[in-house]
Short mmCIF file of C-alpha atoms and ligand atoms in Angstrom, two decimals:
data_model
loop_
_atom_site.label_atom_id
_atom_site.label_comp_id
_atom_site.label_asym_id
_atom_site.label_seq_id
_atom_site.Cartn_x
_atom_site.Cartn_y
_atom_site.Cartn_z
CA UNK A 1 -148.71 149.61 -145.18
CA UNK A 2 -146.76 152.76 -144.05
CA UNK A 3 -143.57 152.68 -145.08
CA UNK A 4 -141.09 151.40 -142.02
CA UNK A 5 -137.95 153.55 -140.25
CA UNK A 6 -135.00 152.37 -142.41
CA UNK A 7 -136.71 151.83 -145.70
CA UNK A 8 -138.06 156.11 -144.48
CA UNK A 9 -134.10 156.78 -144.02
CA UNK A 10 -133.15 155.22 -147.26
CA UNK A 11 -135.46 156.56 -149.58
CA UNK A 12 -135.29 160.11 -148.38
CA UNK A 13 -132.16 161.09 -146.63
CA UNK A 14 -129.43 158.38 -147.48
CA UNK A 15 -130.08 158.67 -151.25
CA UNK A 16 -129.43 162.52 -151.20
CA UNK A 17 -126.66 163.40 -153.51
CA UNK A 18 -123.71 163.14 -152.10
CA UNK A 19 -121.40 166.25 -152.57
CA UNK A 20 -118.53 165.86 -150.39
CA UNK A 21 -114.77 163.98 -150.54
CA UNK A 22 -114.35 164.72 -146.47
CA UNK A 23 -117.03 162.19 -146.00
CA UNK A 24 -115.44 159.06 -145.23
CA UNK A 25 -118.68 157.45 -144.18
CA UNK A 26 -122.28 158.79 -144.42
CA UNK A 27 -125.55 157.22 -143.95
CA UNK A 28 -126.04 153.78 -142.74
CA UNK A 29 -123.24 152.97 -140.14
CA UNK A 30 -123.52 153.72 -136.47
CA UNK A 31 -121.82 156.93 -136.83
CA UNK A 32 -120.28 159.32 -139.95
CA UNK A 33 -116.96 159.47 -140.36
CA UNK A 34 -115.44 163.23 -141.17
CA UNK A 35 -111.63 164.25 -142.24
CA UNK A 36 -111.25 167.04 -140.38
CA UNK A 37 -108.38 169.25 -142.39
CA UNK A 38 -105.47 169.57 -140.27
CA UNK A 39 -105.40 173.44 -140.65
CA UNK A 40 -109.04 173.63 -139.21
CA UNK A 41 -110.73 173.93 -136.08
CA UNK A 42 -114.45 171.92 -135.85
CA UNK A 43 -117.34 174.71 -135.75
CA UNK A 44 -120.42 172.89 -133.66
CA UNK A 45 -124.04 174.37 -133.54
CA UNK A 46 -127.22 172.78 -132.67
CA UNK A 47 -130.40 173.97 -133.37
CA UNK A 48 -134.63 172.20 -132.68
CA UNK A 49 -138.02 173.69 -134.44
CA UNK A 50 -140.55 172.32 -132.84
CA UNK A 51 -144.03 172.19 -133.90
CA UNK A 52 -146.58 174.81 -132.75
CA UNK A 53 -143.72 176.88 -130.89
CA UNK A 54 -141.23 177.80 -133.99
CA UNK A 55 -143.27 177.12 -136.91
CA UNK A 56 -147.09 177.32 -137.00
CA UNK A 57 -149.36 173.90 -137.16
CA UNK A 58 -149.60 173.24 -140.79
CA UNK A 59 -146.18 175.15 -142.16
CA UNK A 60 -145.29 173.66 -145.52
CA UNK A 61 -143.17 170.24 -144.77
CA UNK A 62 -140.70 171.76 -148.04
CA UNK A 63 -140.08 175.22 -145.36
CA UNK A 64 -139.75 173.11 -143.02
CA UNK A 65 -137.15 171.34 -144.56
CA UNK A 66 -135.36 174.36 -145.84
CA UNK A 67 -135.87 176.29 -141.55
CA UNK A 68 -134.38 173.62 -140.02
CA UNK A 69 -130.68 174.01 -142.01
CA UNK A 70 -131.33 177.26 -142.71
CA UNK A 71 -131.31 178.38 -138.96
CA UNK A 72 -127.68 176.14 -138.50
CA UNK A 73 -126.10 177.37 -141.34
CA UNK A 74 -127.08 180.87 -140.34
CA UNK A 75 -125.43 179.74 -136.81
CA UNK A 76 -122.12 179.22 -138.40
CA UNK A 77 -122.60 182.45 -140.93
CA UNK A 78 -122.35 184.42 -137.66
CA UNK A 79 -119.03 182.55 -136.68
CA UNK A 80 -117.38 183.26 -139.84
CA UNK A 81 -117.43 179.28 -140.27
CA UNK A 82 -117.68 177.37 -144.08
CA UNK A 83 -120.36 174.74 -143.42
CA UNK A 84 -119.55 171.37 -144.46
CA UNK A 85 -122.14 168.25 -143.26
CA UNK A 86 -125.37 167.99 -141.08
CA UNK A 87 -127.07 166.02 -138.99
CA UNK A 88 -130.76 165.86 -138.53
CA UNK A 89 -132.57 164.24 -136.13
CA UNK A 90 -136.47 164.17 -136.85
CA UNK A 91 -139.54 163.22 -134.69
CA UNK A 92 -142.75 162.69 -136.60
CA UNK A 93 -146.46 161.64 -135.37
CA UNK A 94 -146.83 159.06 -138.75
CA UNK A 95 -144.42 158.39 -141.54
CA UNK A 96 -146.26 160.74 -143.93
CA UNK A 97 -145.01 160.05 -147.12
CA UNK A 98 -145.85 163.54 -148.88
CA UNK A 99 -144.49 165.02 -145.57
CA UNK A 100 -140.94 163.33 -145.88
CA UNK A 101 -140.64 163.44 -149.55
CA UNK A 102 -141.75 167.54 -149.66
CA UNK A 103 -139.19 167.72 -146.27
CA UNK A 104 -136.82 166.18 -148.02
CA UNK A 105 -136.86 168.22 -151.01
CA UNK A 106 -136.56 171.70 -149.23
CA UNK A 107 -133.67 170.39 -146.52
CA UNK A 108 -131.42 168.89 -149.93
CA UNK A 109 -132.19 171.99 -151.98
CA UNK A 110 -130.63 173.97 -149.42
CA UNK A 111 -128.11 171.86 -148.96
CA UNK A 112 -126.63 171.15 -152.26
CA UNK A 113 -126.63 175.26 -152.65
CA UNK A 114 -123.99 175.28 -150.00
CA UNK A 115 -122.86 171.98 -150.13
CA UNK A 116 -123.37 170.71 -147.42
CA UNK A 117 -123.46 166.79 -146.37
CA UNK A 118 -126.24 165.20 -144.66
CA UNK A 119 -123.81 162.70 -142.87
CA UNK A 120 -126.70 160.36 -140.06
CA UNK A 121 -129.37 161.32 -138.14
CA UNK A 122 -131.99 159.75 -135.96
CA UNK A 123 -135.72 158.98 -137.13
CA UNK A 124 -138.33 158.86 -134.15
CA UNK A 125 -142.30 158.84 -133.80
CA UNK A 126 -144.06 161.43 -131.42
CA UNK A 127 -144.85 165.18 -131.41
CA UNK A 128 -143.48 167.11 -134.93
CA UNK A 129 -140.17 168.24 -134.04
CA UNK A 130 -136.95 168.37 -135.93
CA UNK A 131 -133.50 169.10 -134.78
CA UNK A 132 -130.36 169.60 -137.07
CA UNK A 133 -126.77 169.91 -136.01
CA UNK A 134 -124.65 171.27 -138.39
CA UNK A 135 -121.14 171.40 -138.40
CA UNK A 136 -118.22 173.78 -140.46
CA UNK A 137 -114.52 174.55 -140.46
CA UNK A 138 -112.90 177.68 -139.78
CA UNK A 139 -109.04 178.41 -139.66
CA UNK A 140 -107.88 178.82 -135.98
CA UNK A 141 -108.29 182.19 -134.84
CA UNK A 142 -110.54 182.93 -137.63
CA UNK A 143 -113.94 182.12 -136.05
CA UNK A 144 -116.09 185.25 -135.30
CA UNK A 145 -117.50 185.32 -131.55
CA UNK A 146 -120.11 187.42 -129.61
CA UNK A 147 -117.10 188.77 -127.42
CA UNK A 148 -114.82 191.04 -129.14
CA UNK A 149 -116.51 194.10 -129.38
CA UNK A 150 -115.27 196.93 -127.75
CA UNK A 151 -116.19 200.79 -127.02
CA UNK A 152 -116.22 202.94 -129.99
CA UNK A 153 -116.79 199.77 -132.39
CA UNK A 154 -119.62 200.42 -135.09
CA UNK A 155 -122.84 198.25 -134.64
CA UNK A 156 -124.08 196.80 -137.87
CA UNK A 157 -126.81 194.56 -139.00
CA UNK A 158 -127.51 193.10 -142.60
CA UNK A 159 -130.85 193.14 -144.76
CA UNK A 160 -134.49 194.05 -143.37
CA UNK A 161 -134.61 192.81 -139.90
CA UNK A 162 -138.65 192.57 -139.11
CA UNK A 163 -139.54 191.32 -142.34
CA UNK A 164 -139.70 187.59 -141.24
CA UNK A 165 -141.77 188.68 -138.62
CA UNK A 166 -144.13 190.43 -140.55
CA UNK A 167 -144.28 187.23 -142.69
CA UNK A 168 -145.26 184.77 -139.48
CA UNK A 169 -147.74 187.24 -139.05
CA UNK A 170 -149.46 186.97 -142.61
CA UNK A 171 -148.69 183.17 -142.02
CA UNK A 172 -150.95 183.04 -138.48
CA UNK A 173 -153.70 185.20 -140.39
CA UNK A 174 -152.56 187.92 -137.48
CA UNK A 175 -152.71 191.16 -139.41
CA UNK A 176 -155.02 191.98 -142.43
CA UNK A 177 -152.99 193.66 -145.42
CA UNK A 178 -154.44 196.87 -146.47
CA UNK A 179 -156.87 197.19 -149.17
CA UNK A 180 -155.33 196.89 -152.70
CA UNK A 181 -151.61 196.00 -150.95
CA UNK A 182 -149.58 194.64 -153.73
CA UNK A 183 -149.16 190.80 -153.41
CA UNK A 184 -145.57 190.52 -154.17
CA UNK A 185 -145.23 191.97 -150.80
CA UNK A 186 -147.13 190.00 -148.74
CA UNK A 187 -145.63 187.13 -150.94
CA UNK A 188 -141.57 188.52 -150.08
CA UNK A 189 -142.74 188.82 -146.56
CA UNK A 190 -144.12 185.28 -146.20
CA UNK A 191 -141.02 183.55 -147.55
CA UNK A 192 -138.47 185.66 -145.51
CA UNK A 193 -140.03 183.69 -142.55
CA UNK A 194 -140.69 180.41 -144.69
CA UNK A 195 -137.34 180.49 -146.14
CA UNK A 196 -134.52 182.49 -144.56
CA UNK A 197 -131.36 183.13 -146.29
CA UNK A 198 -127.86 181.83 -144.08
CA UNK A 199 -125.91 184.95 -144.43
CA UNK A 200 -123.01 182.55 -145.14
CA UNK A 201 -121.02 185.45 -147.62
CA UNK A 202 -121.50 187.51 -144.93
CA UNK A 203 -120.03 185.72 -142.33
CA UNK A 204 -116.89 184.89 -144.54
CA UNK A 205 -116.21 188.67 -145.69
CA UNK A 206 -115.75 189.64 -142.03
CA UNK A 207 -113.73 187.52 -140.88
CA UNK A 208 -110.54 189.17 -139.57
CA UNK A 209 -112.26 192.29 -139.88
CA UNK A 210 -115.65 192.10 -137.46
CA UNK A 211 -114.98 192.37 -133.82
CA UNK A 212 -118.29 190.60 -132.70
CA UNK A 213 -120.68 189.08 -134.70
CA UNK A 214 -124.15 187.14 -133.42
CA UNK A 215 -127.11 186.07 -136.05
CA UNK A 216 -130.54 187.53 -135.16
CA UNK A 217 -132.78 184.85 -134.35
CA UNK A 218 -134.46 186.51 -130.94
CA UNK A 219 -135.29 190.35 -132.33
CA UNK A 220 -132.15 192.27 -133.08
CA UNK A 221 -132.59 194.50 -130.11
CA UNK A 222 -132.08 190.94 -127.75
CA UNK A 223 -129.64 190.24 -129.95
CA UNK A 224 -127.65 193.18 -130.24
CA UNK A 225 -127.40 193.22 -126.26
CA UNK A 226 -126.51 189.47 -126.18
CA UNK A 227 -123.72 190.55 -128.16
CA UNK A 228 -122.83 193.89 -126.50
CA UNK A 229 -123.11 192.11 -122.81
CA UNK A 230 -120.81 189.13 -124.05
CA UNK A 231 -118.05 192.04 -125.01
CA UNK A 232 -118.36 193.30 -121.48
CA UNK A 233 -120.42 196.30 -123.04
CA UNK A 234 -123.58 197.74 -123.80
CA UNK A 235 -124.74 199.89 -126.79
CA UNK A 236 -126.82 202.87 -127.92
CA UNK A 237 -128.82 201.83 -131.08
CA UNK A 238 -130.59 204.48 -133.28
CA UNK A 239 -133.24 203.46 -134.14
CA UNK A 240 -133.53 205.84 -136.84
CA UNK A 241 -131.16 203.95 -138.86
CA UNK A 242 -132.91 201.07 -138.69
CA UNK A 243 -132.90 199.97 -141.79
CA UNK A 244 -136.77 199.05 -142.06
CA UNK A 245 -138.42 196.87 -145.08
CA UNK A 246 -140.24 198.72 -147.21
CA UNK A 247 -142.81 195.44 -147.74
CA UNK A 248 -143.10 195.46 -144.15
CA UNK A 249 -144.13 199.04 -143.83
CA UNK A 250 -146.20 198.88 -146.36
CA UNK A 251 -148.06 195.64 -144.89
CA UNK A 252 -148.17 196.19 -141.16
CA UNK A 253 -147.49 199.68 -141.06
CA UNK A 254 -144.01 201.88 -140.07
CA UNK A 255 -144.64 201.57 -136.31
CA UNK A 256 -145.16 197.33 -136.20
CA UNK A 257 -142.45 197.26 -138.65
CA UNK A 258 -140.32 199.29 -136.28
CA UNK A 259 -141.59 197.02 -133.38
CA UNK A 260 -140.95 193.99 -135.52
CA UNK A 261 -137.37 194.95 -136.27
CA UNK A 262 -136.37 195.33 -133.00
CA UNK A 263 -138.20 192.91 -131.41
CA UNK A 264 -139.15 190.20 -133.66
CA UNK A 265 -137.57 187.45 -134.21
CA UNK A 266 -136.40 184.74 -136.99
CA UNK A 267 -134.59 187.56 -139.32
CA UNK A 268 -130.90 185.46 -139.56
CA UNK A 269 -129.58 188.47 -140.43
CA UNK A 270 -125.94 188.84 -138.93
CA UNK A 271 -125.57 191.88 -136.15
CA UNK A 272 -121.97 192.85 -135.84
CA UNK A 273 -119.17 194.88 -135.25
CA UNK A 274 -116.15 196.91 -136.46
CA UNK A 275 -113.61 199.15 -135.29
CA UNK A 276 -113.48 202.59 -136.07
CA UNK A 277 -110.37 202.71 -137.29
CA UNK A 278 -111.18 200.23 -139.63
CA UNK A 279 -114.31 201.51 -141.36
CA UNK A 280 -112.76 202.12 -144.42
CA UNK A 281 -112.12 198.05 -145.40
CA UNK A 282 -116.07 197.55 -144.76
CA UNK A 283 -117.35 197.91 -147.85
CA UNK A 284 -114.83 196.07 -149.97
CA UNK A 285 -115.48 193.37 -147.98
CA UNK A 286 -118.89 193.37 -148.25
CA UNK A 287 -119.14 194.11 -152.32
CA UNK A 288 -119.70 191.30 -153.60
CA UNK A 289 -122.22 190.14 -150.65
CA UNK A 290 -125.70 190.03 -151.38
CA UNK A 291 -127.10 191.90 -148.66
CA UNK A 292 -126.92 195.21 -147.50
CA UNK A 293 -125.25 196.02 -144.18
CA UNK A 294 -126.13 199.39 -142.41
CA UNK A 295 -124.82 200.94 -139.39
CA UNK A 296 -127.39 201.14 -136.51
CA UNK A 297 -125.50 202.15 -133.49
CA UNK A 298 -122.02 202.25 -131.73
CA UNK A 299 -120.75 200.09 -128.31
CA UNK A 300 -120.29 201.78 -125.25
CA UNK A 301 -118.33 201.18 -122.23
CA UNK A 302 -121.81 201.41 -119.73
CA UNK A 303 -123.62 198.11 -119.30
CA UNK A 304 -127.50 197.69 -121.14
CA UNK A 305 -129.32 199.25 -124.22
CA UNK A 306 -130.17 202.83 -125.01
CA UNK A 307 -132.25 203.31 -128.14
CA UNK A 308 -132.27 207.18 -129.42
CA UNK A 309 -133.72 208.57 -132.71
CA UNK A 310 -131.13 210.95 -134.06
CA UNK A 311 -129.44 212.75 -130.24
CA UNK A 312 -132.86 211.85 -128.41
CA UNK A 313 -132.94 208.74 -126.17
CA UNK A 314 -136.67 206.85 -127.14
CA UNK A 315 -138.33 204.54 -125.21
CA UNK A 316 -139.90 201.13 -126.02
CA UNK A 317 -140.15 197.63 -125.06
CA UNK A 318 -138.35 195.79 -126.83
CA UNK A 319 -137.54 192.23 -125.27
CA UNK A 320 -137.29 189.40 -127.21
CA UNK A 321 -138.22 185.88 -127.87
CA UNK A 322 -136.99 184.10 -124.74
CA UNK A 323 -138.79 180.82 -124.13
CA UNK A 324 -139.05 180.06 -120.25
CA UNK A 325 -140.21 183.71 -120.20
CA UNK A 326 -142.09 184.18 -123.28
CA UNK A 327 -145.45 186.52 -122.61
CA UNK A 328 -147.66 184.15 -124.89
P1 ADP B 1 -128.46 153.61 -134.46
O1 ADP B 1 -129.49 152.63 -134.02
O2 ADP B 1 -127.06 153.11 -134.48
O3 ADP B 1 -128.60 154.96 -133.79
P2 ADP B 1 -130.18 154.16 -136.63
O4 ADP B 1 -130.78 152.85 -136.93
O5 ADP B 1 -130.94 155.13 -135.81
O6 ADP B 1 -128.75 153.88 -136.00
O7 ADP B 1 -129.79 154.87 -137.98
C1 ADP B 1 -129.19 154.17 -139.05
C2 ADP B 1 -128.39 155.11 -139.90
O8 ADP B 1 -129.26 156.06 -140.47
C3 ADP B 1 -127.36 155.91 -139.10
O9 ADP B 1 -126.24 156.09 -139.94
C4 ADP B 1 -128.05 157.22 -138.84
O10 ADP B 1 -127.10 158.27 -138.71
C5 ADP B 1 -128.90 157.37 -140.09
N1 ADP B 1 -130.14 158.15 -139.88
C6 ADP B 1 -131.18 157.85 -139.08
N2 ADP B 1 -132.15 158.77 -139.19
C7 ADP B 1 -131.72 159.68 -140.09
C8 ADP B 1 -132.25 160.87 -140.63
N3 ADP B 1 -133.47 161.35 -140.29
N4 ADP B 1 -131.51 161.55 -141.54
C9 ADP B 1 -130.30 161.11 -141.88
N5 ADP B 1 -129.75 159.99 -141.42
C10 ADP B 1 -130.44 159.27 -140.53
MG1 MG B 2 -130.43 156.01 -133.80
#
């Protein structure tokens, strides 16, 4: 007999270890109950994968797991915010026991790296979907926003952007590695789109220092402009500087990786900004951060996106992943 909606909730999600003191009530009431610090302000962000449109038919239930708090946590990396409990809510066509127990494992792996809670939830039957809200605390004033940039700050984005997109790609069987590619870099390529990295250091170190900051989900050229238009700006972005993957070069080639970079999407890298004037405090901050941060570009006073290569304006299309318009 399959196994039945509470017995799913308490074998898989209300057993998870719980790491957290602020939790005054988890699992298995009608709602959680969270102490809020007093000297905190509530960070909120919401995020759904849903089958077929975010993750391809047949994606690992463990990645799946692991995307779905990976892609909230990254949320609040880009508002500076310490995560602290989740919610999930999770629609599934049967109650697949490897499914859940593989799910399972990749969401609380995750979450026990950054401790973070899994605090209630909802458990429904239909079309594979799941949808987590996660939730962190950030000193007021602290939080880093999309709107604070200003002309003459520095643009800056962290890691390889294009390399999860290169990975989707190997997933869908949509490019054919060259002959004799080493496999370690298909491999690296895969699991930066299987298993992003919340650049939740990152987000930390800048805070009080970054005057914008937004995480690339959408292709870091969409992103960069969602970021640059919020500030009442635009930006020139060279794309020069870009700093590309070399597994994704090597696998797709320098001009898809390019592409991919600017216009692919589900990096989570972080895309922000500093003032001039206070260059020099960047790289202390970011020392003992995993990930590298490079400077791509600079914010301008005149609305929109120029990309250049060195002085030289390029063009290219570069839109990215918005769904009520997407070209698929
Ligand atoms: P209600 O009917 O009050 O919405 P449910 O019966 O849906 O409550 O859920 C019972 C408890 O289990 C609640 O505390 C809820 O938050 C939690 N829960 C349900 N589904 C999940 C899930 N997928 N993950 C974590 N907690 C869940
Ligand atoms: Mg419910």
């Amino acid at each position: 007999m399959p196994i039945g909606e509470f017995e799913l909730i308490d074998r898989y999600f209300r057993t998870a270890a719980s790491c957290r003191s602020d939790v005054l009530l988890g699992i298995g009431d009608d709602a959680a109950l969270l102490a809020v610090p007093p000297d905190r302000q509530l960070v909120a962000a919401i995020d759904t994968l849903v089958e077929g449109r975010h993750f391809p038919v047949g994606t690992a239930p463990h990645s799946l797991g692991h995307r779905a708090l990976a892609v909230n946590l990254s949320d609040l990396a880009a508002m500076g915010a310490d995560p602290a409990w989740f919610l999930l809510a999770l629609t599934l066509p049967r109650a697949d026991e490897d499914f859940l127990a593989q799910f399972a494992r990749g969401m609380h792996a995750l979450a026990q790296q950054y401790e973070v809670q899994l605090v209630g939830g909802d458990t429904t039957a239909g079309p594979l979907s799941v949808t987590v809200q996660a939730l962190g605390l950030v000193r007021p004033g602290e939080a880093l926003r999309r709107s604070g940039a200003q002309a003459g700050d520095l643009l800056f984005v962290s890691g390889h952007p294009g390399e999860a997109a290169a990975g989707l790609l190997l997933e869908m069987g949509g490019v054919e590695p060259p002959a004799g590619c080493d496999e370690n870099l298909t491999a690296l390529l895969r699991q930066r789109f299987l298993y992003p990295t919340p650049r939740l250091a990152l987000g930390r170190a800048l805070r009080g220092l970054a005057s914008a900051c937004i995480d690339v989900s959408d292709g870091l050229a969409a992103d960069a402009l969602k970021l640059a238009t919020a500030s009442g700006c635009g930006l020139r972005m060279d794309v020069g500087q870009i700093p590309l993957s070399a597994a994704a070069q090597a696998v797709v080639g320098p001009e898809a990786a390019l592409r991919n970079a600017l216009a692919g999407g589900d990096d989570y890298e972080l895309c922000f900004t500093v003032p001039a004037a206070r260059l020099a405090e960047l790289p202390g901050r970011v020392a003992n951060v995993k990930c590298a941060v490079t400077c791509i570009g600079v914010i301008d006073s005149a609305p929109g996106m120029r990309l250049c290569r060195g002085g030289s304006p390029v063009a290219m299309d570069v839109a990215g992943f918005d769904h009520f318009r997407s070209r698929d």
